[in-house]
CSV table of C-alpha atoms in Angstrom, one decimal:
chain,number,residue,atom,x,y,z
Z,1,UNK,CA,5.3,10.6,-34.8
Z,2,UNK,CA,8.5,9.1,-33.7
Z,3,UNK,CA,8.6,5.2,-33.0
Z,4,UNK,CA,9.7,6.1,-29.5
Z,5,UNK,CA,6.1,7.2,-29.1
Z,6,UNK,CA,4.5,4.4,-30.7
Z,7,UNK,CA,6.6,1.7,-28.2
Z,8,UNK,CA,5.6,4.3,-25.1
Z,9,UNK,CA,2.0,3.7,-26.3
Z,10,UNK,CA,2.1,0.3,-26.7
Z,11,UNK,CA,4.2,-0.3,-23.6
Z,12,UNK,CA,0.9,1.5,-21.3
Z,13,UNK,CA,-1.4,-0.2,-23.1
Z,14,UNK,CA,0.1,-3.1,-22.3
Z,15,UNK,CA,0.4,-2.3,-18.7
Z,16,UNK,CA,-3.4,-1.1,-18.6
Z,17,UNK,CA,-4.6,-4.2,-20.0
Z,18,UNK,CA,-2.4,-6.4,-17.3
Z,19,UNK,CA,-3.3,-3.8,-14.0
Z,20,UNK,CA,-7.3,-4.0,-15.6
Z,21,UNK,CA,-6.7,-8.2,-15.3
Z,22,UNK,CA,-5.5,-8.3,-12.0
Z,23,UNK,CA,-8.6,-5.6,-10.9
Z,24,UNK,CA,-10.7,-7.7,-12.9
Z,25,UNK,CA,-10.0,-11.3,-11.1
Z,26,UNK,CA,-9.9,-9.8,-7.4
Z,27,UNK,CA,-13.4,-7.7,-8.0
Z,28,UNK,CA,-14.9,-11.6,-9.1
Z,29,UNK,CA,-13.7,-12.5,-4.8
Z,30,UNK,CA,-14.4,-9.1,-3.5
Z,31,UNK,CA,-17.1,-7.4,-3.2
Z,32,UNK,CA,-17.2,-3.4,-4.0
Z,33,UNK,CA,-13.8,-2.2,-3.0
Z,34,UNK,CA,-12.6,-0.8,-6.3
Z,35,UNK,CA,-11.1,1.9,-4.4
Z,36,UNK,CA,-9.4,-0.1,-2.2
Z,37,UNK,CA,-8.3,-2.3,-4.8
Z,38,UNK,CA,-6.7,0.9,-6.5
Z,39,UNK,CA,-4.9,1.9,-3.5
Z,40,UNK,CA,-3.0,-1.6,-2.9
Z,41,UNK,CA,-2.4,-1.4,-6.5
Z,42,UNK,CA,-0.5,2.1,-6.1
Z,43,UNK,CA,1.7,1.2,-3.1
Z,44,UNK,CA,2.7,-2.5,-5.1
Z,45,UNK,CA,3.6,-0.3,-8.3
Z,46,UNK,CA,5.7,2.1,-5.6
Z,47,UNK,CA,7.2,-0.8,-4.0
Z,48,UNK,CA,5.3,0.4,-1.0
Z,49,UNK,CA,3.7,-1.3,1.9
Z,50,UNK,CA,-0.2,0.0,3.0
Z,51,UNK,CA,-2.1,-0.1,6.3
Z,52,UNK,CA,-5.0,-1.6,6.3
Z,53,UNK,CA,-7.4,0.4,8.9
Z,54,UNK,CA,-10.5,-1.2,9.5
Z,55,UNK,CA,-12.8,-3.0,12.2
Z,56,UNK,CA,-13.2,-7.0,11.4
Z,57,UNK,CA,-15.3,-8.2,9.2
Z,58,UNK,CA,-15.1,-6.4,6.1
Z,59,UNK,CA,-12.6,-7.9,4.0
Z,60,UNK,CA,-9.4,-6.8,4.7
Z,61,UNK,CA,-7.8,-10.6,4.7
Z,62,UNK,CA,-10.1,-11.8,1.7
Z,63,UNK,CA,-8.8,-8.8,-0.4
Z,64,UNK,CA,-5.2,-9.5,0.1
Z,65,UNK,CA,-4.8,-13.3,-0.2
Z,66,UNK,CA,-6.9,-12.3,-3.5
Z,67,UNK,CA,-4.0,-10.2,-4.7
Z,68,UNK,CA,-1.6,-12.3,-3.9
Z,69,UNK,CA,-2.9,-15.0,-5.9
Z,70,UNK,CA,-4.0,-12.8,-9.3
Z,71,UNK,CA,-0.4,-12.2,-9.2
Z,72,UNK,CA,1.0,-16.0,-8.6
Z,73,UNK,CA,2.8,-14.3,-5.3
Z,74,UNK,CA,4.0,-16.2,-2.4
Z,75,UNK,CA,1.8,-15.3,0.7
Z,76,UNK,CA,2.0,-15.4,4.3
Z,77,UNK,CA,0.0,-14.4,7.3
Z,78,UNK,CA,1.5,-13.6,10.7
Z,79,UNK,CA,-1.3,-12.9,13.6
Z,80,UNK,CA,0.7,-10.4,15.8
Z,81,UNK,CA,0.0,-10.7,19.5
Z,82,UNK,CA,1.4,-9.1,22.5
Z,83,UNK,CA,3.8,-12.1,23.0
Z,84,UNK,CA,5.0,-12.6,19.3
Z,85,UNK,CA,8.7,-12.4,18.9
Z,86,UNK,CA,11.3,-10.6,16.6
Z,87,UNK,CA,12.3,-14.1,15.5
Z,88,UNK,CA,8.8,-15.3,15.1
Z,89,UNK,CA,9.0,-12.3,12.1
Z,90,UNK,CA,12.5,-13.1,10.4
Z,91,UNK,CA,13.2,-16.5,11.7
Z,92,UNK,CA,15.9,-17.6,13.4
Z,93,UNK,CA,18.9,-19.6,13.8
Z,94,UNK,CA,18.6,-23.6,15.3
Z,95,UNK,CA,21.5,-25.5,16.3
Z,96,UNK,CA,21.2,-29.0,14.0
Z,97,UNK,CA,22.6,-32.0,15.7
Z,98,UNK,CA,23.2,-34.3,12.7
Z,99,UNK,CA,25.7,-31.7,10.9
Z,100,UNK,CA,26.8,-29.8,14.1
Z,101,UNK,CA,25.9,-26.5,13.2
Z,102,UNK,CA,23.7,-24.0,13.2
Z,103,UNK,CA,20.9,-23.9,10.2
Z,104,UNK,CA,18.9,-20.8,9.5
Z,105,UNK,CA,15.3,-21.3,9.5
Z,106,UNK,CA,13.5,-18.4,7.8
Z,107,UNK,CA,10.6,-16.9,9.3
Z,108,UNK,CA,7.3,-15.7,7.4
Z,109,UNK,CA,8.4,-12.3,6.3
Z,110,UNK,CA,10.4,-14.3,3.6
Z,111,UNK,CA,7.4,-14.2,0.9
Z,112,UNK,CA,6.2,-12.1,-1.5
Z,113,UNK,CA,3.1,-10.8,-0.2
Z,114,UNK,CA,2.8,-10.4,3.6
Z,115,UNK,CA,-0.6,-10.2,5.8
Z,116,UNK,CA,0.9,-8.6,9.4
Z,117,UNK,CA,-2.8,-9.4,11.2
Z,118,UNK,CA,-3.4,-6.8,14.0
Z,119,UNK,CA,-0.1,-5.6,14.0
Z,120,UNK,CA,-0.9,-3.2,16.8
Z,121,UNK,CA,-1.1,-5.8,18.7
Z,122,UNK,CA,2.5,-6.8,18.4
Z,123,UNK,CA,5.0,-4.9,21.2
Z,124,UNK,CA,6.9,-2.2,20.1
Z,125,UNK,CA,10.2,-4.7,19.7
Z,126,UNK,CA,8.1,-7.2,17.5
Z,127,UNK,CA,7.1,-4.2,15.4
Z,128,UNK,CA,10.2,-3.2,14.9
Z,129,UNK,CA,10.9,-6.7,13.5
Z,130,UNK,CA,9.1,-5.1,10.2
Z,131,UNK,CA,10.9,-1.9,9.5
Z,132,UNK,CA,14.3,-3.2,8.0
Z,133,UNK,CA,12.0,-5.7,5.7
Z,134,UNK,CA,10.2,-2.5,4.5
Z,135,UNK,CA,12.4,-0.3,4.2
Z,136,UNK,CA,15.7,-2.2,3.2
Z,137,UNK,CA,13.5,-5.6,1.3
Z,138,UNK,CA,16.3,-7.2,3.4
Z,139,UNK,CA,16.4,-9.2,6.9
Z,140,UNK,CA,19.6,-9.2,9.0
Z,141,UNK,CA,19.8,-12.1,11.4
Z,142,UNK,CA,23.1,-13.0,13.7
Z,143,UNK,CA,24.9,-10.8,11.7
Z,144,UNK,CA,24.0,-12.0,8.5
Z,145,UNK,CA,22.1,-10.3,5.6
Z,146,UNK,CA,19.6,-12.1,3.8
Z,147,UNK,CA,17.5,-10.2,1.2
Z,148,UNK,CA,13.8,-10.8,0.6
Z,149,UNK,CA,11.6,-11.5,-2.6
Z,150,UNK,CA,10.5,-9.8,-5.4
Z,151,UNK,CA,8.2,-8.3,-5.3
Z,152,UNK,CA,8.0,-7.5,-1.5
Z,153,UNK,CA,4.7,-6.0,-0.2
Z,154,UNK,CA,3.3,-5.6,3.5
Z,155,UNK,CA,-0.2,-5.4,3.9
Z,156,UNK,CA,-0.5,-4.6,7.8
Z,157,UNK,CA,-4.4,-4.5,9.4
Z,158,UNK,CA,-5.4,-2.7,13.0
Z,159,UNK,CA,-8.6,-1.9,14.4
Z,160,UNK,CA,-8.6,1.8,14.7
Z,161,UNK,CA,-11.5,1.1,17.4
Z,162,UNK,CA,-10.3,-1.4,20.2
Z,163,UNK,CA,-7.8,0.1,21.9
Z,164,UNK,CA,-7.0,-2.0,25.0
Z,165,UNK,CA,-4.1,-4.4,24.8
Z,166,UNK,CA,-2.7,-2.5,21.4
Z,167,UNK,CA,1.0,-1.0,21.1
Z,168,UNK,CA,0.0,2.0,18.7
Z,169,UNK,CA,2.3,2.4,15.4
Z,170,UNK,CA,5.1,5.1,16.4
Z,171,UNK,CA,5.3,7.9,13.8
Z,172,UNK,CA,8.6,6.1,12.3
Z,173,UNK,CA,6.8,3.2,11.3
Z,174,UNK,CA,3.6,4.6,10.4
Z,175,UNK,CA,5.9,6.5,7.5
Z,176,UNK,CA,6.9,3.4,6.6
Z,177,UNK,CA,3.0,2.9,5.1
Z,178,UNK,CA,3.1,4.8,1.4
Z,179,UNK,CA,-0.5,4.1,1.5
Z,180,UNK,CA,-3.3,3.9,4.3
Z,181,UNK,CA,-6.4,2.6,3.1
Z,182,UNK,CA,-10.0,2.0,4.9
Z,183,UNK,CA,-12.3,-0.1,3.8
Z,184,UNK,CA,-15.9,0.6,5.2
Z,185,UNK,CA,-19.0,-1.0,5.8
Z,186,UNK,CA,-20.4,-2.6,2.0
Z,187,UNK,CA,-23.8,-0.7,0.3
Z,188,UNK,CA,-26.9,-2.9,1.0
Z,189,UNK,CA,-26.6,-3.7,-2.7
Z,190,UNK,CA,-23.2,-4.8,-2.3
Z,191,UNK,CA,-23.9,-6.3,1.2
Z,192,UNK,CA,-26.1,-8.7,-0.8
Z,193,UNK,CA,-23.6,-9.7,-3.7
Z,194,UNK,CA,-21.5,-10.6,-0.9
Z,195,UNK,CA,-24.5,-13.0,0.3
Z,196,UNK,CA,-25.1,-14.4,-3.2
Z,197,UNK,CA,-21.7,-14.7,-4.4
Z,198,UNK,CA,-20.9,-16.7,-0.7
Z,199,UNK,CA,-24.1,-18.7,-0.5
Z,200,UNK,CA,-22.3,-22.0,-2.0
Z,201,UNK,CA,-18.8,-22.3,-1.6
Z,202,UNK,CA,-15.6,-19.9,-1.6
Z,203,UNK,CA,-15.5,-18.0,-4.9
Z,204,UNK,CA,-11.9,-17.6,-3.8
Z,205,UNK,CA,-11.1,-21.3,-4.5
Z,206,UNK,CA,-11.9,-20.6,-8.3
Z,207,UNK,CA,-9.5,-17.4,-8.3
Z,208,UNK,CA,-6.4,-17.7,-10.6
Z,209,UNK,CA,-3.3,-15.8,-11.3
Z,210,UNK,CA,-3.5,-13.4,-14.8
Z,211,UNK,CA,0.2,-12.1,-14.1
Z,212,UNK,CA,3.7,-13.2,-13.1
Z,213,UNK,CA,5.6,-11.8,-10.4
Z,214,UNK,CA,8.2,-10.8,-13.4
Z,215,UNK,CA,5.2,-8.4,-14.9
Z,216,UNK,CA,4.8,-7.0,-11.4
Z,217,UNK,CA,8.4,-6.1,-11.7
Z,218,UNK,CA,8.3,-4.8,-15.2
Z,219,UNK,CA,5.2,-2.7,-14.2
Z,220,UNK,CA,7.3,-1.5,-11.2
Z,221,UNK,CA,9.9,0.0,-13.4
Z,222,UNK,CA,6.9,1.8,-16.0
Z,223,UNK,CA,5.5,3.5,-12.7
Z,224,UNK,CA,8.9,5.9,-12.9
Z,225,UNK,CA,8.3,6.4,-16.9
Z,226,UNK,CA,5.2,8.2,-16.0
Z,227,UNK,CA,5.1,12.1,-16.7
Z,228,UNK,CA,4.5,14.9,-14.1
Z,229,UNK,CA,4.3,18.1,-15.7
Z,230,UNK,CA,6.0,21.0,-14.0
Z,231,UNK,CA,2.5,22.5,-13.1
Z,232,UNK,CA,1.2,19.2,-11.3
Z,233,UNK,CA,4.2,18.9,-9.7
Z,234,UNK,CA,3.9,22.7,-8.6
Z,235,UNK,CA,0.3,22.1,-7.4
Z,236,UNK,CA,1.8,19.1,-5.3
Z,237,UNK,CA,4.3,20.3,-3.3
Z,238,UNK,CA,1.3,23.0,-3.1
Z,239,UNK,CA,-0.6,20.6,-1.5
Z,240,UNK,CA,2.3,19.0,0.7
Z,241,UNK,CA,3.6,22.3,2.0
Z,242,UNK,CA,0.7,23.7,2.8
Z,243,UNK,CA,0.2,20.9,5.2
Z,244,UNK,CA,3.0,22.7,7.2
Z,245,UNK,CA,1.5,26.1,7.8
Z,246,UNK,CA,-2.1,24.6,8.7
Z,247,UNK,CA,-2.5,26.1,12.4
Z,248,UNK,CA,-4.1,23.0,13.2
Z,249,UNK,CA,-0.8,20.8,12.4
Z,250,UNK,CA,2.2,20.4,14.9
Z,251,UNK,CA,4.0,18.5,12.5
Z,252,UNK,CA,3.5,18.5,8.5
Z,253,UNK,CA,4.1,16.6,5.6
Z,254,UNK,CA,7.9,15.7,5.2
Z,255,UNK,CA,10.1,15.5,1.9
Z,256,UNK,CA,9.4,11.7,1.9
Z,257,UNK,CA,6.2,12.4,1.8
Z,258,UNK,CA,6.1,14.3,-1.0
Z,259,UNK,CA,8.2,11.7,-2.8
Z,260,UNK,CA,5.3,9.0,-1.7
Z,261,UNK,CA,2.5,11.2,-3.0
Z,262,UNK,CA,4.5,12.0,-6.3
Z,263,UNK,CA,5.2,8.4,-6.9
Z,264,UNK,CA,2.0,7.6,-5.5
Z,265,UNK,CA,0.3,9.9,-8.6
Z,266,UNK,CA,2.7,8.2,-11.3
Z,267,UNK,CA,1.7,4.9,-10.0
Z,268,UNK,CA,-2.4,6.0,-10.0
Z,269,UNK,CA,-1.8,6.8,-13.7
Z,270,UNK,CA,-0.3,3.8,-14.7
Z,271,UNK,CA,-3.1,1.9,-13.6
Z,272,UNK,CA,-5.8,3.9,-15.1
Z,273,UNK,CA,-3.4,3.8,-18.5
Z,274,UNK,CA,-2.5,7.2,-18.7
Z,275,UNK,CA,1.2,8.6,-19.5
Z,276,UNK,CA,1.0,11.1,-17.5
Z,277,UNK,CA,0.0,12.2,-13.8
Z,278,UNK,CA,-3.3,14.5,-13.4
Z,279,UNK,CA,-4.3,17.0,-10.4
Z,280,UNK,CA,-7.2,14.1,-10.0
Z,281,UNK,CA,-4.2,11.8,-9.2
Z,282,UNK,CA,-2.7,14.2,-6.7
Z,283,UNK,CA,-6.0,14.6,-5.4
Z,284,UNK,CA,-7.6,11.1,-5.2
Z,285,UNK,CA,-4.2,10.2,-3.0
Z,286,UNK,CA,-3.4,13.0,-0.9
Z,287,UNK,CA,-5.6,12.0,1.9
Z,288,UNK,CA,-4.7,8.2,1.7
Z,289,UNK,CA,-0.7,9.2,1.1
Z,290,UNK,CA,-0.4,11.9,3.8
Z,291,UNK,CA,-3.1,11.8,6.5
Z,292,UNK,CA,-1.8,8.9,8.6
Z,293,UNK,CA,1.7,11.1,8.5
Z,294,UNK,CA,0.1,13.9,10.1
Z,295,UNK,CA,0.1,14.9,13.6
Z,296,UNK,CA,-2.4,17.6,15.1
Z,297,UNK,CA,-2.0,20.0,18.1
Z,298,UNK,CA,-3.4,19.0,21.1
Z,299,UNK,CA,-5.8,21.5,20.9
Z,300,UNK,CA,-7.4,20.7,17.4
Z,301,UNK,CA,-7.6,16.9,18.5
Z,302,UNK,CA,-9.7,18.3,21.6
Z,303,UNK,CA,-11.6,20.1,19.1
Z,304,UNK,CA,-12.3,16.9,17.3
Z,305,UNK,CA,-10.4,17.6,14.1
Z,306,UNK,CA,-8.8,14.8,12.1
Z,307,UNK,CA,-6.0,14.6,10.0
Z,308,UNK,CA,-8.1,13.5,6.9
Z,309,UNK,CA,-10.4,16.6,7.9
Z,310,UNK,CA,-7.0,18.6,7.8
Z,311,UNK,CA,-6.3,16.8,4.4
Z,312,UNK,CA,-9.3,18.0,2.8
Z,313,UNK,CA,-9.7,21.1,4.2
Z,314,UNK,CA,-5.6,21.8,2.6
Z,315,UNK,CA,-7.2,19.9,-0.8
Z,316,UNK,CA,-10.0,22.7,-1.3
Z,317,UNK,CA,-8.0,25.2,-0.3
Z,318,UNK,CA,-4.9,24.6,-3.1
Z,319,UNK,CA,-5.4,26.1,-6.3
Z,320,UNK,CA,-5.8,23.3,-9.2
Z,321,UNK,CA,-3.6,24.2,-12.5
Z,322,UNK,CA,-6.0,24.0,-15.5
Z,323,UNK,CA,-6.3,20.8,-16.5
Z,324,UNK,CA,-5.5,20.8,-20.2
Z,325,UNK,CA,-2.2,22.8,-19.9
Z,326,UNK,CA,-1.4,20.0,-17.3
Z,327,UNK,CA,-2.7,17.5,-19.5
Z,328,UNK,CA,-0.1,19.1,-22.6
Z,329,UNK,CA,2.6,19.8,-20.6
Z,330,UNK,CA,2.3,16.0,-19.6
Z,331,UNK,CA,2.1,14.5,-22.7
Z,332,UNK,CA,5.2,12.4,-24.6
Z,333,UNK,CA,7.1,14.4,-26.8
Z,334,UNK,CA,7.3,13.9,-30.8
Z,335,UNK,CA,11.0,12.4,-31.6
């Protein structure tokens, strides 16, 4: 076996035991959202941003100030309302009378980890605020480019049930999202953790950082050293394309999304410390990766179908290569 091999090995190791740390110290704050967890994990490793779609209540705010500090990341939190500004996002410029000239006061989208609360509720031109940060990692005020830190994730929230008084996400910022991830209502066992583990104080006080921002961005680069065989990357685009012919689908799955959903896979490996992508990777994240990108007929929304119904219906439907010639095929080479 060639060393090249033995420093791949030890590299994912490595990386499993960091990702199983940070997993490790949010699960001691929050309650039963492994999955969820998982999912954040995925779209940081991507250098993603996920939406967080969920009523109140159930953790959504807990769970990301908990990542943030595992990872000893700056965070911010900006409650979006119908009369927030585009400045109130990126800052802004203020005239200073002591050295007669303007001074550039940066707004709260200049951190590391960023909580956009109800960002439906934020006009369409406040909104919009967000989409150079997350897709550029840079913020261009009077004229002037300033770029953001590293690592740069948005965690956006919305109630998906009230309705009035909301600006809905357009389908170009929606794509934005690599990730869209739903919490749910706790187990009763869990809902009773939650009361034990909150019945004295904030466990959240007692929550401390396991990894640096820098091993965020050296785990960032390892998520493109993961292998996908050419027969899970065939039974992807399997899955993406197929999105496109479903006659309940006006619009499918784009390129980009196949790129989110194959980086997505890489990224699900990594942090289950495995060196290669599996059809359970492709699987476990197609519905997360490419429902909220869908967008049904008229008809089949009458009908009541949903684009997660769509997504599993297009899962079920896709044949799955066998799982040990994906497995090989996936595996490092001997040097």
């Amino acid at each position: 076996m060639g060393s090249g091999m033995v420093g791949s090995g030890m590299e994912n190791q490595a990386g499993d035991e960091q990702l199983g740390r940070i997993r490790a110290a949010v699960g001691r704050v929050v309650v039963g959202k492994e999955e969820a967890v998982e999912q954040l994990l995925v779209a940081l490793l991507c250098r993603g941003h996920a939406l967080l779609e969920d009523v109140p209540g159930v953790g959504k705010t807990l769970l990301a100030r908990s990542l943030a500090a595992t990872m000893a990341c700056s965070f911010r939190r900006i409650q979006f309302t119908p009369d927030v500004l585009p400045s109130d996002v990126t800052g802004s410029s203020v005239f200073d009378q002591r050295s007669t000239s303007f001074e550039f006061r940066p707004g709260p989208i200049f951190t590391q980890i960023l909580l956009a609360d109800e960002i439906n509720r934020a006009t369409p031109r406040a909104q919009s605020a967000l989409l150079e940060a997350m897709e550029e990692r840079q913020v261009t005020v009077d004229g002037e480019t300033r770029a953001l830190p590293r690592p740069f994730l948005v965690l956006a929230t919305q109630n998906p049930v009230e309705l009035e008084g909301t600006f809905p996400l357009p389908e170009a910022q929606l794509d934005r999202f690599l990730v869209r991830v739903t919490l749910g209502y706790p187990s009763a066992e869990e809902e009773d953790a939650i009361l034990r583990r909150f019945e004295r104080d904030d466990p959240f006080a007692r929550i401390e950082a396991v990894v640096t921002p820098e091993d965020v961005a050296s785990l960032q680069e390892r998520r493109g050293e993961i292998e996908v065989s050419d027969p899970v990357r065939a039974y992807l685009l399997d899955v993406v394309r197929a999105t496109r012919t479903d006659e309940r689908v006006a619009l499918g799955a784009s390129p980009r999304a196949a790129l989110a959903l194959h980086r997505a896979s890489q990224a699900r490996a990594l942090v289950q410390g495995r060196p290669h992508v599996l059809p359970d990777d492709v699987k476990a994240l197609a519905r997360p990766v490419l429902a909220h990108r869908l967008l049904l007929t008229a008809q089949a929304r009458l009908r009541g179908d949903t684009p997660e119904g769509v997504i599993a219906a297009v899962v079920d439907s896709v044949a799955v290569p066998v799982e040990d010639e994906a497995r090989l095929a996936g595996a490092p080479r001997a040097s």
